[in-house]
Short mmCIF file of C-alpha atoms in Angstrom, two decimals:
data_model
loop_
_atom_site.label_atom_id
_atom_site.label_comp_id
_atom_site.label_asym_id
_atom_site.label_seq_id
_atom_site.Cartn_x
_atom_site.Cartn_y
_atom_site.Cartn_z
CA UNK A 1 -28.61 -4.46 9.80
CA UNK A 2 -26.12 -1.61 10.14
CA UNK A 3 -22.59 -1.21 11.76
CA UNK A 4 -20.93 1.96 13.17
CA UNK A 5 -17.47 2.50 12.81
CA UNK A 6 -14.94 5.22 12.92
CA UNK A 7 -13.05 6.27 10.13
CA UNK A 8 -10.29 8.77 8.62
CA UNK A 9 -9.90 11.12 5.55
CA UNK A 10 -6.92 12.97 4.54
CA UNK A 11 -8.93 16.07 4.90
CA UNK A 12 -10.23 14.99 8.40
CA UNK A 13 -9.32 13.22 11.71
CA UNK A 14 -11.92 10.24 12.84
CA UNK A 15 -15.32 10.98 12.99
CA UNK A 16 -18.37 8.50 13.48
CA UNK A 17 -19.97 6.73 10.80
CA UNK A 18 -23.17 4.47 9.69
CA UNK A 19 -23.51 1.78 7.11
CA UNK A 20 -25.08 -1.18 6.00
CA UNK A 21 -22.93 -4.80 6.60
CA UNK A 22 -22.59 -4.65 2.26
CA UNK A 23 -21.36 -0.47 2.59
CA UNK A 24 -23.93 0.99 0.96
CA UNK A 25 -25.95 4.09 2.56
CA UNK A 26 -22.80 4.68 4.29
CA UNK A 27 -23.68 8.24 6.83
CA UNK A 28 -21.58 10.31 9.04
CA UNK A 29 -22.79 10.77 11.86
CA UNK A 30 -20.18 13.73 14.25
CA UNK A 31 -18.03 16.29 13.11
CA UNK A 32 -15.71 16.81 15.70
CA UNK A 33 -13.42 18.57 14.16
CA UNK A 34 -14.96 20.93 12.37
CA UNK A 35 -14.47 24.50 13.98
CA UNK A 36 -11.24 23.12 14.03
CA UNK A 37 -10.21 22.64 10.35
CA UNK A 38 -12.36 25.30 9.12
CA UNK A 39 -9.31 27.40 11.02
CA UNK A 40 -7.15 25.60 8.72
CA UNK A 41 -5.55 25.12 5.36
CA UNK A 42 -4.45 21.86 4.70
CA UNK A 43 -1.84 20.20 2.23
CA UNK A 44 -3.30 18.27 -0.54
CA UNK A 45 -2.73 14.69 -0.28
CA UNK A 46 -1.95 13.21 -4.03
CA UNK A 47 -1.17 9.27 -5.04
CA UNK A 48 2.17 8.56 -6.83
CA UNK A 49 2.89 5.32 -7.99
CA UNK A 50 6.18 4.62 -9.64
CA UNK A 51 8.31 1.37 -10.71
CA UNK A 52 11.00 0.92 -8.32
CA UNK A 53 14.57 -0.03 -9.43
CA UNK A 54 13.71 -4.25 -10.64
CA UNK A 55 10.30 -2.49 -11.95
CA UNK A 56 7.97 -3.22 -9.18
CA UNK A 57 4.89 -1.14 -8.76
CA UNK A 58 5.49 0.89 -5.52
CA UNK A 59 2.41 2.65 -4.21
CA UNK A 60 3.14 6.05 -2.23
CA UNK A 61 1.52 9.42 -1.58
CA UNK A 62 2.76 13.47 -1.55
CA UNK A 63 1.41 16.09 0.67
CA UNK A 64 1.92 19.10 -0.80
CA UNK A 65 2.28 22.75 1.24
CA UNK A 66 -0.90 25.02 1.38
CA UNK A 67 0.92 27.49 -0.20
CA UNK A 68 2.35 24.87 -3.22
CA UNK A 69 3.72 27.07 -6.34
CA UNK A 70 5.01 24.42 -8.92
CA UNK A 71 7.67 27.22 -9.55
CA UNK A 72 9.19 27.09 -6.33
CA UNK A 73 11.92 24.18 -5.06
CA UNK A 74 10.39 22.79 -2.06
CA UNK A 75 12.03 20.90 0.42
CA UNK A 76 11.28 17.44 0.81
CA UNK A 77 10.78 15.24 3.77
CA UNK A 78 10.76 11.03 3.36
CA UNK A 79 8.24 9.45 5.75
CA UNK A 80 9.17 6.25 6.59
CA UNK A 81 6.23 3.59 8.08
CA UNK A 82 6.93 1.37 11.09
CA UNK A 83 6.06 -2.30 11.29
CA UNK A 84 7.90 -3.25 9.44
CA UNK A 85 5.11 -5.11 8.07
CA UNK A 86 2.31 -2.69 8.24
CA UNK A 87 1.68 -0.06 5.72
CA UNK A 88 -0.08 3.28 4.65
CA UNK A 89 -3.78 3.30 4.20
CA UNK A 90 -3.86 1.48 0.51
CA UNK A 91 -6.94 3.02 -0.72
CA UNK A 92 -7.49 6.34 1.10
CA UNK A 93 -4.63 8.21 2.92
CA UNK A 94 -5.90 9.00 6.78
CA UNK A 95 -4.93 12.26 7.81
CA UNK A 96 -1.60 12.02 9.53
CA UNK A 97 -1.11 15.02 11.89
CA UNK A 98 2.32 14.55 11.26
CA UNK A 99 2.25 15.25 7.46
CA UNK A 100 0.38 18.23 7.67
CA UNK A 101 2.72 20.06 10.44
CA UNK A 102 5.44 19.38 8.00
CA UNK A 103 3.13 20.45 5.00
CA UNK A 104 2.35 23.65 7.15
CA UNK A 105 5.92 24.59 7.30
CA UNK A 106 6.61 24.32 3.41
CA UNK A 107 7.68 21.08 3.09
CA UNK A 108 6.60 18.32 0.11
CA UNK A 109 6.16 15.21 2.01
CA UNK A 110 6.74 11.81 0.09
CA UNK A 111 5.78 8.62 1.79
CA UNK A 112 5.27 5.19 0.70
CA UNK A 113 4.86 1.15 0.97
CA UNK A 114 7.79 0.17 0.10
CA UNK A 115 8.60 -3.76 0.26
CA UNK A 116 7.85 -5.57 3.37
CA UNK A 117 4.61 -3.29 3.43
CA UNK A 118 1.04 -5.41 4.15
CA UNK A 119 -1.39 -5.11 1.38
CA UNK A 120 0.36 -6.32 -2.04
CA UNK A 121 0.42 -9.96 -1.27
CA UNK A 122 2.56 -12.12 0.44
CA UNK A 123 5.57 -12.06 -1.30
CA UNK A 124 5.78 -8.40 -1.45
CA UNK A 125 5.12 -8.51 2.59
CA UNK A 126 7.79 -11.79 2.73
CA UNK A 127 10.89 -9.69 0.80
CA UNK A 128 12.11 -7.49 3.36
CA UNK A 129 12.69 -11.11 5.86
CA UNK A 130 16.42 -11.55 6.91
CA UNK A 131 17.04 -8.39 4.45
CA UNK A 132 15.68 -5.46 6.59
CA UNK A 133 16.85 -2.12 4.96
CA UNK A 134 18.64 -3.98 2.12
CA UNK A 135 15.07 -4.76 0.14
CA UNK A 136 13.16 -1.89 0.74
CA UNK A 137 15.78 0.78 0.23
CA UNK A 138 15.85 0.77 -3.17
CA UNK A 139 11.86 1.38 -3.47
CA UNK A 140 12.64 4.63 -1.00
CA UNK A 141 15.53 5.64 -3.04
CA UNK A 142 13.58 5.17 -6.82
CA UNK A 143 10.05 6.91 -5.02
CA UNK A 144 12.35 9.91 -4.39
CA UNK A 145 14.06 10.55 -7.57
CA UNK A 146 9.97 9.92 -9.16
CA UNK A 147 9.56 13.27 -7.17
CA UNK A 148 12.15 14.99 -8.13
CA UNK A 149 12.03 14.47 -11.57
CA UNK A 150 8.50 16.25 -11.25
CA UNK A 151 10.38 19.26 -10.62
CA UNK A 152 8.53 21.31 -7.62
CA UNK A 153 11.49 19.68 -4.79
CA UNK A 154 15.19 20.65 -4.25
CA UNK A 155 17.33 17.66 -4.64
CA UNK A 156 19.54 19.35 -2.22
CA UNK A 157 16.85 19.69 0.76
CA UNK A 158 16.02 16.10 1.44
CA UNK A 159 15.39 15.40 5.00
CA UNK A 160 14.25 12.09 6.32
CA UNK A 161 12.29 11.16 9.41
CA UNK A 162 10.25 7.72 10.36
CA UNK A 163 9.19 6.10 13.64
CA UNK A 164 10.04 2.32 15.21
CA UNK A 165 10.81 0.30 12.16
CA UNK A 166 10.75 3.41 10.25
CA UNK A 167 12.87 4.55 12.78
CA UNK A 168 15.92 1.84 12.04
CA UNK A 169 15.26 2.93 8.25
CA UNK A 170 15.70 6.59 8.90
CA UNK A 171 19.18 5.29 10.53
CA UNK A 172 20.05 2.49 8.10
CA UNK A 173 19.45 4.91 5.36
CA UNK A 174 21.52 7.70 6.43
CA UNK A 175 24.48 4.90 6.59
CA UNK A 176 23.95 3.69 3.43
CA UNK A 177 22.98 7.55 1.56
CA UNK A 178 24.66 10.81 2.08
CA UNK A 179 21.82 12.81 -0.08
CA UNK A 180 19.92 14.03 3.25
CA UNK A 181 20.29 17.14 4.57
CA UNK A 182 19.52 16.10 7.91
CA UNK A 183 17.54 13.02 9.43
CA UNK A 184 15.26 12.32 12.65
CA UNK A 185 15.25 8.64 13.98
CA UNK A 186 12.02 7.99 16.16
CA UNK A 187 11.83 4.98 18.71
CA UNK A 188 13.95 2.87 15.97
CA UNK A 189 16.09 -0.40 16.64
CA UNK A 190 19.75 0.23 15.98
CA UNK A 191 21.25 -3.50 17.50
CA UNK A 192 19.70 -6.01 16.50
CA UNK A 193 21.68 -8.11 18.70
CA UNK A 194 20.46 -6.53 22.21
CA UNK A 195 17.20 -5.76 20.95
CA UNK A 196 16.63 -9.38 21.88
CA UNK A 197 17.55 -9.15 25.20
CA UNK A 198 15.94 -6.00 26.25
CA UNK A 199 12.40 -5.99 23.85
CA UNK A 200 9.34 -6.96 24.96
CA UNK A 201 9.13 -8.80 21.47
CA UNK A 202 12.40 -10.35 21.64
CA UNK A 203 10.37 -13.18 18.96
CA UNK A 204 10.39 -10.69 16.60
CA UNK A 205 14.07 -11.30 15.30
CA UNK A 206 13.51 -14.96 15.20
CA UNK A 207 10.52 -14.39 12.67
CA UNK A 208 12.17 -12.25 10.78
CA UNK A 209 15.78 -13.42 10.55
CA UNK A 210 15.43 -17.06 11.82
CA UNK A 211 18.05 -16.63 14.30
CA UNK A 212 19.26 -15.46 17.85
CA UNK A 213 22.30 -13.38 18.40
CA UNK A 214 23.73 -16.53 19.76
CA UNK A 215 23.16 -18.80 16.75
CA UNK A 216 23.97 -15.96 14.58
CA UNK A 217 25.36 -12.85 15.63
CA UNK A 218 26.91 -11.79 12.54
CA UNK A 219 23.88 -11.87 10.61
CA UNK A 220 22.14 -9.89 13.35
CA UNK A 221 24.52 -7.33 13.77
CA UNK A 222 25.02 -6.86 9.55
CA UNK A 223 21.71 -5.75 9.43
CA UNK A 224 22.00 -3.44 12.56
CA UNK A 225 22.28 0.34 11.61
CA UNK A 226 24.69 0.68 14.42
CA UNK A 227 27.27 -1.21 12.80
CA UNK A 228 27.02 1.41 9.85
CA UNK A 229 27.55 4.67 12.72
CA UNK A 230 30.85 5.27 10.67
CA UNK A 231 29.48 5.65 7.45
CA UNK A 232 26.38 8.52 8.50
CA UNK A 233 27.53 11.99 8.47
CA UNK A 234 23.86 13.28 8.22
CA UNK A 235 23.06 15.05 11.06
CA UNK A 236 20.38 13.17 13.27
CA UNK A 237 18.12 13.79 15.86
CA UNK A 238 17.29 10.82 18.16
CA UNK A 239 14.24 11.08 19.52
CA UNK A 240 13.32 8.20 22.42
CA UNK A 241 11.17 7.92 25.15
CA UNK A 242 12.69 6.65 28.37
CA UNK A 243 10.10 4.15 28.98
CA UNK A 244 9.90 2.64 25.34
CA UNK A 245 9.47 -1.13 26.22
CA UNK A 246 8.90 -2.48 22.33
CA UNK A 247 12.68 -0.74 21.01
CA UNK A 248 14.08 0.48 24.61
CA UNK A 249 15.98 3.49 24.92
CA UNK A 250 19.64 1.87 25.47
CA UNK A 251 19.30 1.33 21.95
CA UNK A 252 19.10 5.02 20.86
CA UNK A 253 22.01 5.95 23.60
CA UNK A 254 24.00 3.51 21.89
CA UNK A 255 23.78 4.80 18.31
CA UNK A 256 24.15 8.64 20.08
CA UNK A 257 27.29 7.66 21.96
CA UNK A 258 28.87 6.28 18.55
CA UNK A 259 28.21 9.25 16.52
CA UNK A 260 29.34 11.70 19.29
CA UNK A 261 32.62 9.49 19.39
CA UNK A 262 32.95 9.75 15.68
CA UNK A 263 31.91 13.60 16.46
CA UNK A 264 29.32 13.88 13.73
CA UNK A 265 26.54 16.39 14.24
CA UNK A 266 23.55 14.11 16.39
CA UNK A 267 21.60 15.21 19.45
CA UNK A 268 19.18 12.90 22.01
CA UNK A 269 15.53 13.49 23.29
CA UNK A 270 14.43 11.71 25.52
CA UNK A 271 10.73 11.94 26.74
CA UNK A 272 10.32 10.47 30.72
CA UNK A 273 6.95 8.38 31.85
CA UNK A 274 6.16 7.84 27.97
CA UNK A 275 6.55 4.41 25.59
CA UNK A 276 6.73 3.46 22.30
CA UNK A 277 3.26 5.04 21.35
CA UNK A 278 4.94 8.63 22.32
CA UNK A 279 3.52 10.56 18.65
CA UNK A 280 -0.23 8.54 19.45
CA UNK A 281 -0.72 8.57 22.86
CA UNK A 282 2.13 10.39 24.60
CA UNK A 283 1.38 13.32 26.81
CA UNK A 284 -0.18 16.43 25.06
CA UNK A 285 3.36 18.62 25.60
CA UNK A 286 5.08 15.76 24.64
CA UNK A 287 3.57 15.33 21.64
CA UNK A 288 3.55 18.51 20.57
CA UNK A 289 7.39 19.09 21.74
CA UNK A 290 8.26 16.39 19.58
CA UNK A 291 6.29 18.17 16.26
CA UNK A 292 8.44 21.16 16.92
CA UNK A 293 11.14 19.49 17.50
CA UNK A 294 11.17 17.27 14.24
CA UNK A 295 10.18 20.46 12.09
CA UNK A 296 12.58 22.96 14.05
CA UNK A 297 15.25 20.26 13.54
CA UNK A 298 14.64 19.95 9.20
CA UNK A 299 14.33 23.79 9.30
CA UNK A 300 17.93 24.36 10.79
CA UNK A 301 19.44 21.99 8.52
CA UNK A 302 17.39 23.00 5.36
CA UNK A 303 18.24 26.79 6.03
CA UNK A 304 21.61 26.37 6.41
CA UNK A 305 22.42 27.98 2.66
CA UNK A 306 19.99 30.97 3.49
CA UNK A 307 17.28 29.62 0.93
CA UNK A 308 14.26 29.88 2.66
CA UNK A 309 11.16 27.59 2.71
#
């Protein structure tokens, strides 16, 4: 007996394959992309593991530019997974377009499982409950000094970008660290409190906090990266899409009004007739409007002393 599936390298997008039920004589069958790549150069994809502050093994990856020189300070970009209990392919990084646009345009790109991640056992995918942001920052924070102590990265360019979940890390980060040069929030949740009302998984705060903004609201709204808006002067690019049902957009135009009324440096996208699944399955100029975007946005903010990338 055999089974087809479809499957992901970092050097290629999905493509067909054959194996027996035990793995073995595994075959690939299409190679869709091939006239494709052979166009292109890609990053190479490397595994970094690294103790986090307690000690912890944390398991994360860097893409490194096409045209790496270990001489030269890169810029770095933190990629931040949504969820928040999902996680990074464990064994074999799939190619993530993402990654390699940002690769392409001379960036390092660090990314990692940090706590609350699926794969390491339940209570490594149990810490991050009623502690969003405060348990799994300090796994981001130790994965990027691991890269800069290897010397090829600018401590000074740091940028930081993630989508849903990663999305309300990229924003409870920049309120809790001013190291990043500039940030890029995608389809996050910023209030917890009317995320309840207005999600089509209003559940989801129960199961993670065990409350409701009525039996609780100052719980909910501690752990809401809005109530941090005075604390981030990292300039930040929202980007939303208008009909976002899983973190709606009133939550992105809420975080946007604060920081203009604070007048720090933050600008709104917002993306009509698309949802939460915008970077996946979004429309084609949408999708690649928001790559531009992202990159054009890091290489404003990275540039801004005249080193180039």
């Amino acid at each position: 007996m055999k089974a087809g599936f479809v499957a992901s390298t970092d050097r290629a997008p999905s493509d067909l394959y054959l194996a027996t039920f035990d793995g073995s004589q595994e075959r690939r069958l299409t190679e869709i992309n091939a006239d494709w790549l052979a166009s292109k150069t890609l990053g190479v994809v490397e595994d970094l593991w690294f103790e986090s502050t307690d000690g912890t093994p944390i398991q994360g990856w860097i893409v490194k530019p096409p045209n790496f020189s270990p001489t030269v300070k890169h810029p770095l970009v933190l990629s931040i997974h949504g969820g928040p209990h999902v996680m990074w392919s464990r064994h074999e990084p799939t190619m993530w377009h993402e990654w390699q646009v940002l690769a392409a345009r001379g960036y390092v790109v660090f990314a990692c499982n940090p706590r609350g991640s699926d794969g390491y056992g339940q209570e490594f995918r149990a810490a991050t409950l009623s502690r969003w942001g405060e348990a799994d920052l300090p796994d981001l924070q130790a994965g990027i000094e691991q890269v800069v102590a290897q010397g090829h990265v600018d401590p000074e360019r740091i940028v930081i970008t993630g989508g849903s979940y990663g999305g309300y890390m990229t924003a409870w980060v920049i309120g809790h660290d001013d190291r990043f040069k500039a940030a890029v929030a995608q389809r996050g949740v910023y209030d917890l409190i009317s995320f309840y009302s207005t999600s089509d998984i209003p559940t989801l705060t129960e199961w993670e906090f065990e409350a409701t903004p009525w039996e609780d609201p100052q719980l909910l709204w501690k752990y809401s990266p809005l109530a941090y808006a005075e604390n981030i002067n990292t300039p930040l690019l929202l980007i939303h899409s208008e009909n976002d049902f899983r973190a709606p957009i009133p939550a992105a135009e809420g975080l946007f009004v604060a920081l203009r009324r604070l007048k720090r440096e933050v600008e709104l996208v917002r993306y009509p007739r698309d949802g939460h699944e915008l970077s996946r399955s979004g429309e084609p100029k949408h999708r690649i409007d928001r790559l531009d975007r992202i990159a054009d946005w890091f290489d404003k903010h990275v540039k801004d002393d005249g080193t180039p990338i």
